């Protein structure tokens, strides 16, 4: 099974600033997924990151707000830009190896 | 558009009891269904994966069933323990070529010692 790490594990940020979340996988994977879990809610897919191409965003999410990088097959970053309190969530990256595996998440609080 | 619902939203049972968590989905044309547990402040742990051609999967005290035609899955936990306290999420994958998961709303389970 894939082992996924994320940095930072948590952060408190001021509105209007940006935060970049890193995701590292212990094996090479074609696609990496970024999910958001708002307080008291279930998980919602933000985008799918393919190595060597632009990320594919789900309805309601845009590249200007959530730019994603995928420089190689084991790493990806998600940036939460121009943050507002509504962006306070847990952000999780995920990969699929038959089953779906998730990182430990990044807990973001925006003041 | 696929919608996944879990009932109940929260459940408390005494230690040692058997229990069932429910998951329903609106579009029965799924590729697979997966059950996860989420502990407070942590990520998700995969528990069981059921392919669309399967009816159930077992792992230890956990048994997950799938009735695709009726759009339902259940997670059965036998002889519950306090360590089973967590939020349980089900998620469906629609297609072989589409690895996006649609998650249910979750059931928050508390096992009372």
Tab-separated table of C-alpha atoms in Angstrom, chain B:
chain	number	residue	atom	x	y	z
B	1	UNK	CA	-24.912	13.086	-10.572
B	2	UNK	CA	-23.995	10.480	-7.991
B	3	UNK	CA	-25.111	11.157	-4.430
B	4	UNK	CA	-24.026	9.066	-1.471
B	5	UNK	CA	-25.883	9.090	1.830
B	6	UNK	CA	-25.032	7.482	5.140
B	7	UNK	CA	-27.501	6.824	7.907
B	8	UNK	CA	-27.344	7.366	10.797
B	9	UNK	CA	-25.133	10.421	11.050
B	10	UNK	CA	-24.095	9.378	14.544
B	11	UNK	CA	-24.371	6.179	16.527
B	12	UNK	CA	-23.464	5.212	20.101
B	13	UNK	CA	-23.441	1.590	21.211
B	14	UNK	CA	-22.120	-0.289	24.262
B	15	UNK	CA	-18.903	-2.189	23.897
B	16	UNK	CA	-19.300	-5.754	22.681
B	17	UNK	CA	-22.390	-5.176	20.576
B	18	UNK	CA	-22.583	-5.912	16.875
B	19	UNK	CA	-23.604	-2.986	14.681
B	20	UNK	CA	-24.423	-2.076	11.097
B	21	UNK	CA	-23.626	1.127	9.248
B	22	UNK	CA	-25.562	1.970	6.105
B	23	UNK	CA	-24.564	3.597	2.846
B	24	UNK	CA	-26.827	4.304	-0.128
B	25	UNK	CA	-26.033	5.701	-3.548
B	26	UNK	CA	-28.300	7.020	-6.284
B	27	UNK	CA	-26.497	5.777	-9.410
B	28	UNK	CA	-26.091	2.012	-9.268
B	29	UNK	CA	-23.655	1.890	-12.206
B	30	UNK	CA	-20.571	1.965	-9.995
B	31	UNK	CA	-17.123	0.438	-10.475
B	32	UNK	CA	-16.429	-0.172	-6.792
B	33	UNK	CA	-17.278	0.967	-3.283
B	34	UNK	CA	-14.851	1.557	-0.468
B	35	UNK	CA	-15.267	1.967	3.282
B	36	UNK	CA	-12.894	4.202	5.229
B	37	UNK	CA	-12.468	5.198	8.828
B	38	UNK	CA	-11.353	8.650	9.889
B	39	UNK	CA	-10.014	9.366	13.322
B	40	UNK	CA	-10.242	12.911	14.707
B	41	UNK	CA	-7.582	15.145	13.231
B	42	UNK	CA	-6.253	12.404	11.004
B	43	UNK	CA	-6.522	11.221	7.436
B	44	UNK	CA	-8.494	8.304	6.104
B	45	UNK	CA	-7.714	4.631	6.508
B	46	UNK	CA	-9.062	2.224	3.913
B	47	UNK	CA	-11.003	-0.631	5.512
B	48	UNK	CA	-12.614	-2.624	2.722
B	49	UNK	CA	-12.966	-2.357	-1.040
B	50	UNK	CA	-15.813	-4.100	-2.858
B	51	UNK	CA	-15.754	-4.389	-6.632
B	52	UNK	CA	-19.070	-4.023	-8.452
B	53	UNK	CA	-19.057	-7.751	-9.246
B	54	UNK	CA	-18.680	-8.730	-5.601
B	55	UNK	CA	-21.337	-8.998	-2.919
B	56	UNK	CA	-19.201	-8.788	0.183
B	57	UNK	CA	-15.728	-8.451	1.632
B	58	UNK	CA	-14.472	-9.406	5.073
B	59	UNK	CA	-11.520	-8.293	7.139
B	60	UNK	CA	-11.334	-9.450	10.724
B	61	UNK	CA	-14.390	-8.206	12.594
B	62	UNK	CA	-15.528	-6.140	9.614
B	63	UNK	CA	-17.826	-7.293	6.849
B	64	UNK	CA	-18.994	-5.076	4.028
B	65	UNK	CA	-21.795	-6.024	1.678
B	66	UNK	CA	-22.873	-4.531	-1.609
B	67	UNK	CA	-26.260	-4.663	-3.314
B	68	UNK	CA	-25.588	-2.685	-6.447
B	69	UNK	CA	-29.055	-3.016	-7.911
B	70	UNK	CA	-30.644	-1.382	-4.900
B	71	UNK	CA	-27.826	1.113	-4.425
B	72	UNK	CA	-26.897	-0.008	-0.923
B	73	UNK	CA	-23.919	-1.129	1.086
B	74	UNK	CA	-23.598	-2.049	4.727
B	75	UNK	CA	-20.607	-2.254	7.030
B	76	UNK	CA	-21.047	-4.794	9.803
B	77	UNK	CA	-18.797	-4.528	12.840
B	78	UNK	CA	-18.808	-7.514	15.177
B	79	UNK	CA	-18.032	-7.400	18.891
B	80	UNK	CA	-17.415	-3.654	18.908
B	81	UNK	CA	-14.503	-2.199	20.888
B	82	UNK	CA	-13.766	1.329	22.114
B	83	UNK	CA	-10.990	1.496	19.513
B	84	UNK	CA	-13.635	1.270	16.819
B	85	UNK	CA	-14.807	4.776	17.725
B	86	UNK	CA	-14.274	6.912	14.635
B	87	UNK	CA	-16.127	8.376	11.678
B	88	UNK	CA	-16.869	5.834	8.976
B	89	UNK	CA	-17.132	6.989	5.387
B	90	UNK	CA	-18.248	5.120	2.307
B	91	UNK	CA	-17.210	6.238	-1.148
B	92	UNK	CA	-18.071	5.070	-4.641
B	93	UNK	CA	-15.998	5.096	-7.781
B	94	UNK	CA	-18.043	5.388	-10.928
B	95	UNK	CA	-15.862	4.153	-13.749
B	96	UNK	CA	-12.718	2.173	-14.400
B	97	UNK	CA	-11.164	5.147	-16.166
B	98	UNK	CA	-12.316	7.715	-13.616
B	99	UNK	CA	-10.702	7.413	-10.229
B	100	UNK	CA	-12.721	10.166	-8.597
B	101	UNK	CA	-14.482	9.081	-5.421
B	102	UNK	CA	-17.853	10.414	-4.314
B	103	UNK	CA	-18.037	10.314	-0.550
B	104	UNK	CA	-20.937	9.860	1.776
B	105	UNK	CA	-21.650	12.148	4.663
B	106	UNK	CA	-20.190	9.746	7.222
B	107	UNK	CA	-21.377	8.046	10.396
B	108	UNK	CA	-19.728	9.094	13.642
B	109	UNK	CA	-19.501	5.958	15.781
B	110	UNK	CA	-18.917	5.985	19.526
B	111	UNK	CA	-18.374	2.739	21.407
B	112	UNK	CA	-19.198	3.121	25.094
B	113	UNK	CA	-16.886	1.124	27.400
